[in-house]
mmCIF file of C-alpha atoms in Angstrom:
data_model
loop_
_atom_site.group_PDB
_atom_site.id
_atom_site.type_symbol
_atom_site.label_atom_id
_atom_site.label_comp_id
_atom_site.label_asym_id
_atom_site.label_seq_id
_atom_site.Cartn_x
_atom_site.Cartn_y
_atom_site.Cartn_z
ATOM 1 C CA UNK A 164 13.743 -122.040 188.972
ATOM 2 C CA UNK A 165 10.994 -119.892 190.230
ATOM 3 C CA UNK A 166 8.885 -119.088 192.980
ATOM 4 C CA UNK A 167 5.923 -120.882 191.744
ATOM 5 C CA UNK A 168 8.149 -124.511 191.909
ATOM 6 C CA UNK A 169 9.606 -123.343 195.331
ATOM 7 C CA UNK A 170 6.202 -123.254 196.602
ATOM 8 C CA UNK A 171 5.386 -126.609 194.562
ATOM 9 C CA UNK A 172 8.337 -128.344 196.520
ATOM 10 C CA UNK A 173 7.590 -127.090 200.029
ATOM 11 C CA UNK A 174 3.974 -128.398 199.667
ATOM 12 C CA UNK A 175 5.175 -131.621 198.455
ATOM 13 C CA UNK A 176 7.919 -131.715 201.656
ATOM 14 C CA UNK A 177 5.270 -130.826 203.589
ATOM 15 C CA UNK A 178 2.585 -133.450 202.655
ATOM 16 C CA UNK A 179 5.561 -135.967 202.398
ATOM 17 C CA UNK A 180 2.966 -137.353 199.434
ATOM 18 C CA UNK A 181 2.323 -136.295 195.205
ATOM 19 C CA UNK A 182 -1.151 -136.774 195.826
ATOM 20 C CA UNK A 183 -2.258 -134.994 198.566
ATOM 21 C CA UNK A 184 0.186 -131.907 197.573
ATOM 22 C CA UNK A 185 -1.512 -131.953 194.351
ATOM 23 C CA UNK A 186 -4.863 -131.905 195.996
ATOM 24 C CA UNK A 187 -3.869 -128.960 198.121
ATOM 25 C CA UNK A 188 -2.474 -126.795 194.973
ATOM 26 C CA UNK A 189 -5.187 -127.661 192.711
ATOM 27 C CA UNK A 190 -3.167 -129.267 190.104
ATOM 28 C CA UNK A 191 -2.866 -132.448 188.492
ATOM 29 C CA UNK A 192 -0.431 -135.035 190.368
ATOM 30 C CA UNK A 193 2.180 -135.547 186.832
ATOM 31 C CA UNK A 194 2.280 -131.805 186.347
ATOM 32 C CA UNK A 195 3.356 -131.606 189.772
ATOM 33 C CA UNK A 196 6.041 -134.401 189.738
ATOM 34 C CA UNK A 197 7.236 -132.983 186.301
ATOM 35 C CA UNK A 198 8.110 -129.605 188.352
ATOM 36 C CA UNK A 199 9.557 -131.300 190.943
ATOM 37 C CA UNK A 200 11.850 -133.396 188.246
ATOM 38 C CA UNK A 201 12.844 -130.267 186.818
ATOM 39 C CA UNK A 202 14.184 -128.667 190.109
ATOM 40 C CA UNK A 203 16.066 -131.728 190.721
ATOM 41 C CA UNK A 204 17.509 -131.666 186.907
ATOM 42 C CA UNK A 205 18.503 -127.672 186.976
ATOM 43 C CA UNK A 206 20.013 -128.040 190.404
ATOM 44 C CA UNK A 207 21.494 -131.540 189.775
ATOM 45 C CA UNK A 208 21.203 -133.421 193.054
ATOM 46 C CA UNK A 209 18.131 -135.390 194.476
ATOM 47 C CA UNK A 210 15.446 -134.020 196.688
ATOM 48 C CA UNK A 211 13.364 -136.422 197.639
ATOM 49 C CA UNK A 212 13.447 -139.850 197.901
ATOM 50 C CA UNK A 213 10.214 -141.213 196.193
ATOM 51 C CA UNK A 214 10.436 -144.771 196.747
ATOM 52 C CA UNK A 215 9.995 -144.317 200.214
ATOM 53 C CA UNK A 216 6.659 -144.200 202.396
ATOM 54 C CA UNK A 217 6.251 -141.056 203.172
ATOM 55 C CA UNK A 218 7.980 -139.597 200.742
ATOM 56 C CA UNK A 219 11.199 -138.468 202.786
ATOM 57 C CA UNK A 220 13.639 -135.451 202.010
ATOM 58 C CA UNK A 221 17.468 -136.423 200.578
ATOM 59 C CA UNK A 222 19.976 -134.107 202.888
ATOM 60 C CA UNK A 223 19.991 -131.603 200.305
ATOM 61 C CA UNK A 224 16.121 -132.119 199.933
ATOM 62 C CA UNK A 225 16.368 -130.939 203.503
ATOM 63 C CA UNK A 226 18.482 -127.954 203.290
ATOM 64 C CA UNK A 227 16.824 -126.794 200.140
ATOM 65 C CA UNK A 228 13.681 -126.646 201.635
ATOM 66 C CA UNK A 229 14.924 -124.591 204.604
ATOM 67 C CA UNK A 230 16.614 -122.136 202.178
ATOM 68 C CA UNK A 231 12.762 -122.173 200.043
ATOM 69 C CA UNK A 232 11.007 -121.551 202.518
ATOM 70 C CA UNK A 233 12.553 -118.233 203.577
ATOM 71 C CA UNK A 234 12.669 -117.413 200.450
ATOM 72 C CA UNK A 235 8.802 -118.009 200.174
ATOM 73 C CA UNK A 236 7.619 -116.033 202.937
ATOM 74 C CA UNK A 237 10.246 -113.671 202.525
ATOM 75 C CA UNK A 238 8.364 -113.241 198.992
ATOM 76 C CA UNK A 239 5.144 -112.746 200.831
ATOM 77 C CA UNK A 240 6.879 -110.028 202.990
ATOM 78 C CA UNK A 241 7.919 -107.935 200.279
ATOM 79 C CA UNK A 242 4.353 -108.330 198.352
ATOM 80 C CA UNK A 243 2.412 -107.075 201.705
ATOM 81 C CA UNK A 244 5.327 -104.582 202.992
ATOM 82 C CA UNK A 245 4.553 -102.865 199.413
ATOM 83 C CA UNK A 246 0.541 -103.110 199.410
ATOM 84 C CA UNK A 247 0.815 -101.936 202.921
ATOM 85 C CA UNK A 248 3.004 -98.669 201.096
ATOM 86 C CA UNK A 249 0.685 -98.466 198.329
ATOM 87 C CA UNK A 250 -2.575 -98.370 199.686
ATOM 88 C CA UNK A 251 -0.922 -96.171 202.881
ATOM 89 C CA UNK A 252 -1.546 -98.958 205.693
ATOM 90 C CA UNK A 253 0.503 -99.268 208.822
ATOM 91 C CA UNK A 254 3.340 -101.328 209.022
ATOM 92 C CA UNK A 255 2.741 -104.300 211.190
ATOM 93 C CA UNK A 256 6.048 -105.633 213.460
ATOM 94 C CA UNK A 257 5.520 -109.228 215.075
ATOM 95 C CA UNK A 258 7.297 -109.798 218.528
ATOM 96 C CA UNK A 259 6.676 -113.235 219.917
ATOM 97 C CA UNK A 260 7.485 -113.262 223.433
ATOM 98 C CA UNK A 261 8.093 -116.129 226.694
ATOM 99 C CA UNK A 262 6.111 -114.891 229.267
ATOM 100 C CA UNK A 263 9.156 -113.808 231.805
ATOM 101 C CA UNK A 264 10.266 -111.337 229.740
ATOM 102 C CA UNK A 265 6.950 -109.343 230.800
ATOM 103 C CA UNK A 266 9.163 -108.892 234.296
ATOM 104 C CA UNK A 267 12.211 -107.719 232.501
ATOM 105 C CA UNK A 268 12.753 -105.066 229.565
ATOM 106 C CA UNK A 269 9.909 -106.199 226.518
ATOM 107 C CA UNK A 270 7.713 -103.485 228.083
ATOM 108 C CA UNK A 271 9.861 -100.537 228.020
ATOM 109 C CA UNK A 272 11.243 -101.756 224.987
ATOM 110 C CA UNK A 273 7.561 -101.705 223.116
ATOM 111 C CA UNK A 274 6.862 -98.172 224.663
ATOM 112 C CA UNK A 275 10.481 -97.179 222.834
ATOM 113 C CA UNK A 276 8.821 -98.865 219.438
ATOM 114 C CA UNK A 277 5.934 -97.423 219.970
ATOM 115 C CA UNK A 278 6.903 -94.163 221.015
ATOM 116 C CA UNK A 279 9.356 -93.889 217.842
ATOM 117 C CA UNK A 280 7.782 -95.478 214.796
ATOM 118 C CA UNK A 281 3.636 -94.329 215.347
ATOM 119 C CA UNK A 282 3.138 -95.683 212.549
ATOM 120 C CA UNK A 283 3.823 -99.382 213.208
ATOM 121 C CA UNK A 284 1.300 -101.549 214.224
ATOM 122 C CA UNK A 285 3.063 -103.805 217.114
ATOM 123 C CA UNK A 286 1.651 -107.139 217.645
ATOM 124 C CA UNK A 287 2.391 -109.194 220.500
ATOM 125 C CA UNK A 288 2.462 -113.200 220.215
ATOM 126 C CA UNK A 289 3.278 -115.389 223.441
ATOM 127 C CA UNK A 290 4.944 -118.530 222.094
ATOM 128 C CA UNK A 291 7.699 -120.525 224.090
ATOM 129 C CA UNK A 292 11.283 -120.049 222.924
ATOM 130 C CA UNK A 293 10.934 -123.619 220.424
ATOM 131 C CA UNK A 294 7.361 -122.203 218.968
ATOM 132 C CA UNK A 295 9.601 -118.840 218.585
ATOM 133 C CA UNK A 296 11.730 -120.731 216.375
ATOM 134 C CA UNK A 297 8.773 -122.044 213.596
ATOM 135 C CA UNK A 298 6.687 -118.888 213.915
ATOM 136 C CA UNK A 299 10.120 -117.185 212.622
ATOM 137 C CA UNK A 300 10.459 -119.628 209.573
ATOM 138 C CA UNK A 301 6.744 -119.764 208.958
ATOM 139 C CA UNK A 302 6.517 -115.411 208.392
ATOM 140 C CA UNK A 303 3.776 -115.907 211.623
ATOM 141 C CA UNK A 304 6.334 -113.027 214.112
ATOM 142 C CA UNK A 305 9.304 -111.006 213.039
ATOM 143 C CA UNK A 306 11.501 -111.092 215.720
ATOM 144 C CA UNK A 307 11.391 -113.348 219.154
ATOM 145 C CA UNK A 308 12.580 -112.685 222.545
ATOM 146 C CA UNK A 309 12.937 -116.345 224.548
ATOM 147 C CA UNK A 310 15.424 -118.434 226.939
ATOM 148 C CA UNK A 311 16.531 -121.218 224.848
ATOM 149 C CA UNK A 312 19.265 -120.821 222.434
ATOM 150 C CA UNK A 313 18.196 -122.444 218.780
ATOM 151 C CA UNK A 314 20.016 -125.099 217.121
ATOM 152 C CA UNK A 315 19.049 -123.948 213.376
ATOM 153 C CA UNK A 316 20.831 -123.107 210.923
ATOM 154 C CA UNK A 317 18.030 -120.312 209.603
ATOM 155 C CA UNK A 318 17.857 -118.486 212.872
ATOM 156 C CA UNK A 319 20.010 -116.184 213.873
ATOM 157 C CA UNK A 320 20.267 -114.854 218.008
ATOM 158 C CA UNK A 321 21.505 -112.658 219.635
ATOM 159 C CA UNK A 322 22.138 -112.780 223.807
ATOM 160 C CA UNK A 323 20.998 -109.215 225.391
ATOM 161 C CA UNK A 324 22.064 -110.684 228.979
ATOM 162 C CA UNK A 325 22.428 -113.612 231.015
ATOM 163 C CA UNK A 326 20.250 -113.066 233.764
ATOM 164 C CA UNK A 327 20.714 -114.850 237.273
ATOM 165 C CA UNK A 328 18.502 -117.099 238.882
ATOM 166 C CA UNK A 329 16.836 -117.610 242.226
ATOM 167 C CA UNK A 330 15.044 -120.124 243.952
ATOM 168 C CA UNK A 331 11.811 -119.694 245.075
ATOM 169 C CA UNK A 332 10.682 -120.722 248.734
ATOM 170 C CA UNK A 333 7.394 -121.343 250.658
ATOM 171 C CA UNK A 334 7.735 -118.520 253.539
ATOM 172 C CA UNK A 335 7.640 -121.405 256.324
ATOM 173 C CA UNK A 336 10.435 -123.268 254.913
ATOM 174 C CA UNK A 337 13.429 -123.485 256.954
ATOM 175 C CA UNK A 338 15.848 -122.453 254.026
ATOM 176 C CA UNK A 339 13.448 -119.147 253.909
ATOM 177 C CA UNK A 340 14.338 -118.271 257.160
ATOM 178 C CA UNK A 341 17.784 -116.977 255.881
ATOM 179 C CA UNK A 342 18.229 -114.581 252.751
ATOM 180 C CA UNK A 343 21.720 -114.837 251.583
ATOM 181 C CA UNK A 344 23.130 -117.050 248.690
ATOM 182 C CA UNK A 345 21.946 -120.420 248.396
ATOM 183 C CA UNK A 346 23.620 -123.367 246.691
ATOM 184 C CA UNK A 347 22.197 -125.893 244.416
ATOM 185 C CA UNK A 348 22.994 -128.618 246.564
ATOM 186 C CA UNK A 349 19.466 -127.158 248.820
ATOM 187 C CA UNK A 350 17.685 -128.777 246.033
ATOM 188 C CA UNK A 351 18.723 -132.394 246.905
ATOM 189 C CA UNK A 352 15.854 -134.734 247.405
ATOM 190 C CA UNK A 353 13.625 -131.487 247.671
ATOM 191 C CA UNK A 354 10.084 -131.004 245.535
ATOM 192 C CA UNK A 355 10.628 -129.208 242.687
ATOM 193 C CA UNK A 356 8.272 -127.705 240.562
ATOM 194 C CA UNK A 357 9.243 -126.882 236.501
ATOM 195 C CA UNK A 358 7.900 -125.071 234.051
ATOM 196 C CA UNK A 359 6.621 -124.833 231.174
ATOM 197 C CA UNK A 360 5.240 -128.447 231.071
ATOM 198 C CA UNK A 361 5.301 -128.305 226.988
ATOM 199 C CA UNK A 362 6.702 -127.707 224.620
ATOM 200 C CA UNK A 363 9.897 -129.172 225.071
ATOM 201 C CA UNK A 364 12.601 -128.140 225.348
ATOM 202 C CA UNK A 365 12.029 -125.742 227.282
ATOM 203 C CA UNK A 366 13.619 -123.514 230.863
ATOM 204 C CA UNK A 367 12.248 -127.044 232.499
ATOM 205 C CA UNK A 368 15.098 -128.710 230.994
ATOM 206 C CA UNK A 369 17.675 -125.727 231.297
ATOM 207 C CA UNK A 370 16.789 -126.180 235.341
ATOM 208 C CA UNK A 371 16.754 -129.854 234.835
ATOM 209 C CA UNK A 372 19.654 -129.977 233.203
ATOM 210 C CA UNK A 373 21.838 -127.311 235.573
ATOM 211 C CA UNK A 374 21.007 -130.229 238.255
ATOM 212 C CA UNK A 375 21.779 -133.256 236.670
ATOM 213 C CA UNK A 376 25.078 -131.664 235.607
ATOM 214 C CA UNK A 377 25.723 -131.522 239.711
ATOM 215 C CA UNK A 378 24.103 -134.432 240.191
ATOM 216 C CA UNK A 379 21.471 -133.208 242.234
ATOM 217 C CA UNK A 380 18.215 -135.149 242.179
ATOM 218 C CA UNK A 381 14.935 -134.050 243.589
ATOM 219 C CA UNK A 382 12.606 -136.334 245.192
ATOM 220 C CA UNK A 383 9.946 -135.174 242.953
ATOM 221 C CA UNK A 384 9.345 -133.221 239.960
ATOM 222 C CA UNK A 385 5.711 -131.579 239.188
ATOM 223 C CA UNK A 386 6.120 -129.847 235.650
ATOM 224 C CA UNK A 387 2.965 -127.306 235.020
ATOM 225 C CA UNK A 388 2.287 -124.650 231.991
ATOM 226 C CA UNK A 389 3.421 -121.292 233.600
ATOM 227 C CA UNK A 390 5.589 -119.336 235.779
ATOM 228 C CA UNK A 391 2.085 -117.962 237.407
ATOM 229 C CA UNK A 392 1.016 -121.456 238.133
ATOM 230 C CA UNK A 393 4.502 -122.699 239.184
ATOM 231 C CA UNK A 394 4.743 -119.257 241.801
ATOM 232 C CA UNK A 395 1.435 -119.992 243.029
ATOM 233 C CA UNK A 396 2.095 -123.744 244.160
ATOM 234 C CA UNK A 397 5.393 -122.622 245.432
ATOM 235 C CA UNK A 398 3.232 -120.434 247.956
ATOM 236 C CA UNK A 399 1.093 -123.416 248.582
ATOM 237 C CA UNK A 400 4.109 -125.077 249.493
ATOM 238 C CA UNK A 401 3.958 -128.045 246.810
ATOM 239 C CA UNK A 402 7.677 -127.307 246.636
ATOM 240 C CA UNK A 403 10.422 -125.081 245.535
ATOM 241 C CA UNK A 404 11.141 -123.083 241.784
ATOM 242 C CA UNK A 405 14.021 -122.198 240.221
ATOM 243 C CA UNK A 406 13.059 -118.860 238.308
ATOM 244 C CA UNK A 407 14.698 -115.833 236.479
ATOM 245 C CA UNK A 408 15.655 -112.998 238.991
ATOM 246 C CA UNK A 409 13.172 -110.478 237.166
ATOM 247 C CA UNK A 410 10.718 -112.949 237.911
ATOM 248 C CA UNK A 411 9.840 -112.449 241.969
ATOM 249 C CA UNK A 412 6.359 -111.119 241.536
ATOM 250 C CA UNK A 413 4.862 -112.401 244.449
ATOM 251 C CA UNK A 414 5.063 -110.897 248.255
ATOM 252 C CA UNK A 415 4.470 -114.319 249.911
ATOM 253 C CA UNK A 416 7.483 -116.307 248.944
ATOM 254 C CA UNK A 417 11.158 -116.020 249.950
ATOM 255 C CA UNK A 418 14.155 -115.593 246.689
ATOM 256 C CA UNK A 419 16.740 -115.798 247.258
ATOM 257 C CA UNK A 420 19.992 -116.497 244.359
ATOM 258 C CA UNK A 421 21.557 -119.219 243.888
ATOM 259 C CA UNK A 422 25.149 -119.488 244.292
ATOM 260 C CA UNK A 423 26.635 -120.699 241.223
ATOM 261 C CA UNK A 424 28.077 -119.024 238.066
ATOM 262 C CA UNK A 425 26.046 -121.265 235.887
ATOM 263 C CA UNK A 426 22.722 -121.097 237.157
ATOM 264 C CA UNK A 427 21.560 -118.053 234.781
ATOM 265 C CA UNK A 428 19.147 -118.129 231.807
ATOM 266 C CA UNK A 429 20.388 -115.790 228.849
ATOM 267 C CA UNK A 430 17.502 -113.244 227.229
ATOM 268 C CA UNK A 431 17.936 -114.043 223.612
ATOM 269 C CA UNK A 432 16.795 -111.864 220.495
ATOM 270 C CA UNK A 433 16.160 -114.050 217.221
ATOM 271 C CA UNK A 434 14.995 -113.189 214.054
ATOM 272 C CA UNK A 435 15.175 -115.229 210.455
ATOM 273 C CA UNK A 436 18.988 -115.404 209.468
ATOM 274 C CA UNK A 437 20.285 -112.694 206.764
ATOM 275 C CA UNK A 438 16.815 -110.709 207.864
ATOM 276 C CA UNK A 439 17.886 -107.217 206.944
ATOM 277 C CA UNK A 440 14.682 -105.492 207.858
ATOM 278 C CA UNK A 441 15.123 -101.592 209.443
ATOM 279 C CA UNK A 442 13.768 -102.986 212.686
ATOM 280 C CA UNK A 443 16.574 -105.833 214.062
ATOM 281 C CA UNK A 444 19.064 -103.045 214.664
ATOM 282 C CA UNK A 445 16.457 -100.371 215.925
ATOM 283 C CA UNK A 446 15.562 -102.729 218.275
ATOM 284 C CA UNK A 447 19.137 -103.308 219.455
ATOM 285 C CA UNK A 448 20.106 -99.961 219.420
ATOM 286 C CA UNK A 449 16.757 -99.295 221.539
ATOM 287 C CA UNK A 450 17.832 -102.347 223.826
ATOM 288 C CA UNK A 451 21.121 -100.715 224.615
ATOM 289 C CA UNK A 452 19.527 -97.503 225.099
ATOM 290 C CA UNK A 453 17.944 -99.034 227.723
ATOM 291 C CA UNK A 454 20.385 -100.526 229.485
ATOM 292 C CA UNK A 455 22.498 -97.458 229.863
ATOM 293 C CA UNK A 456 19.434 -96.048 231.332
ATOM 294 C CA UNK A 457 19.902 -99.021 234.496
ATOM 295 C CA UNK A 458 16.010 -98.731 234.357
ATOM 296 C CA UNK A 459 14.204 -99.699 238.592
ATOM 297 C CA UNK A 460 13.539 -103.614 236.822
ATOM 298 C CA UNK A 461 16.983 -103.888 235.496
ATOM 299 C CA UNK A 462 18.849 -105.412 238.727
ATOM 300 C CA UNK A 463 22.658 -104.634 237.398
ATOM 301 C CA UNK A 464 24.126 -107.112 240.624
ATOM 302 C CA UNK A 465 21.544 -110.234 239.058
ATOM 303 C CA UNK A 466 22.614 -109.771 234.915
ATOM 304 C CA UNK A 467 25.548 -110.315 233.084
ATOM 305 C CA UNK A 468 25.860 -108.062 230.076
ATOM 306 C CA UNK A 469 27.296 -108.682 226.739
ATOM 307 C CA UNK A 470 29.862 -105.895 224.731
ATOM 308 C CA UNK A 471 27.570 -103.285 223.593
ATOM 309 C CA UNK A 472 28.894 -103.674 220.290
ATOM 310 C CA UNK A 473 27.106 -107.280 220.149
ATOM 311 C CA UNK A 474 24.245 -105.460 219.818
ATOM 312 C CA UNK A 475 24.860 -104.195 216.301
ATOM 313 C CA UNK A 476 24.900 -107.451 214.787
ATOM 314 C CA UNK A 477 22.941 -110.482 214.640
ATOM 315 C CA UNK A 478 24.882 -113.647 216.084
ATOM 316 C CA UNK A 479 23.945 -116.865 213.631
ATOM 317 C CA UNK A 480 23.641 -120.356 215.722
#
């Protein structure tokens, strides 16, 4: 087995078809099934199952192309990571980011990478916590910080906190005329507005979800792209928004937390399992650093914090 037929067999998975693979590598279809064959004969199980239309993926079709496909861009790592040494270019670190975690530590946290390693080029990528997940797999970001913990098997998280959540209120509302605790139960037959819209799933559902699981039902729901958008109808009272408590960025709406152990949305740090680059532990010794800092945006009373040792290790789903 070698890297060449790894990268045969992921195009073939991928085009779920011999002849359009072929057409996309340039070779000749039976060279390309003979390759395949092979794999399947050194390895003896089935991959795929050809007599189907698309081709479809046995279930050890399916986990070997998970495994091949870190493998493959893990290969591309190491042949950049050394042209990058060879030819004395910067480093470049991928961070793909949700958007709320612009109100919370990613910031500082940058400024840390920044400030320490000079020589790294530090990219930024907005993608939702699901895109997070394929932009790990595909090479596309290095590390991810998102909301929404990951149900596969080749990503690996880790939960920085579990940060509370509050409910956004138009100022004229009667429930903003108060600014204790409010319960979940406010929410009943109330507009609600969720966000993002897509991909799913997404903090919608998390809120959605945290709801249903009281049986709480709004009388509507209006689902729209981003927290911004979401805030801003919130202020034209089109409803109300359950958000992250780092999240209050605007002067013309009433928060105030709800009152429930449950309602909080965890900050999660995920990277491609068994990654053993130099950067996932900087980044979580930098990440404690910070905390023991208790920085003006980190609001101790609204986050839950894990063991600091958790942040020496990566936590596989």
């Amino acid at each position: 087995m070698d890297i060449r037929q790894l990268k045969y067999f992921v195009a073939v998975a991928d085009a779920r078809n011999f002849t359009r693979a072929s057409e996309q590598l340039h070779i000749a279809q039976p060279p390309l099934s003979r390759q395949i064959q092979l794999l399947e004969e050194e390895l003896g199980v089935q991959l795929l199952l050809r007599n189907s239309r698309p081709l479809r993926l046995t279930e050890a079709g399916r986990t070997f192309y998970e495994q091949a496909l870190q493998l493959i861009n893990r290969f591309d790592q190491l042949k950049t990571s050394t042209r990058q040494v060879g030819l004395q270019q910067r480093q470049t670190l991928s961070i793909g980011f949700v958007g709320s975690t612009l109100y919370g530590g990613l910031p500082m946290l940058v400024r840390k990478l920044r400030h320490h390693y000079p020589d790294v080029n530090i990219q930024l990528v907005e993608l939702t916590s699901t895109q997070q997940f394929g932009a790990l797999k595909s090479g596309r970001i290095d590390v991810g910080f998102g909301r929404i913990r990951s149900n596969d098997s080749t990503v690996a998280r880790t939960v920085l906190r579990e940060e509370r959540l509050v409910l956004a209120i138009p100022l004229d509302k009667p429930l903003a005329k108060e600014t204790g605790r409010i319960s979940l139960k406010e929410l009943q037959r109330q507009k609600l507005i969720v966000y993002p819209k897509e991909p799913r799933p997404s903090f919608a559902d998390h809120v959605l979800n945290l709801l249903r699981d009281r049986g709480i039902r709004p009388s509507e729901v209006h689902e729209v792209r981003e927290i911004q958008t979401a805030l801003g109808l919130v202020a034209a009272e089109s409803g109300m928004c359950v958000i992250p408590a780092s999240a209050r960025i605007r002067s013309d709406l009433c928060y105030r937390l709800i009152d429930d152990p449950l309602a909080t949305s965890p900050i999660i740090l995920s990277h491609r399992l068994n990654d053993n680059a130099w950067y996932i532990d900087t980044i979580k010794q930098l990440v404690a650093d910070m905390y023991a800092e208790q920085p003006a945006w980190l609001d101790v009373e609204n986050n839950f914090f894990p063991d600091l040792h958790l942040l020496t290790r990566s936590q596989p789903d």
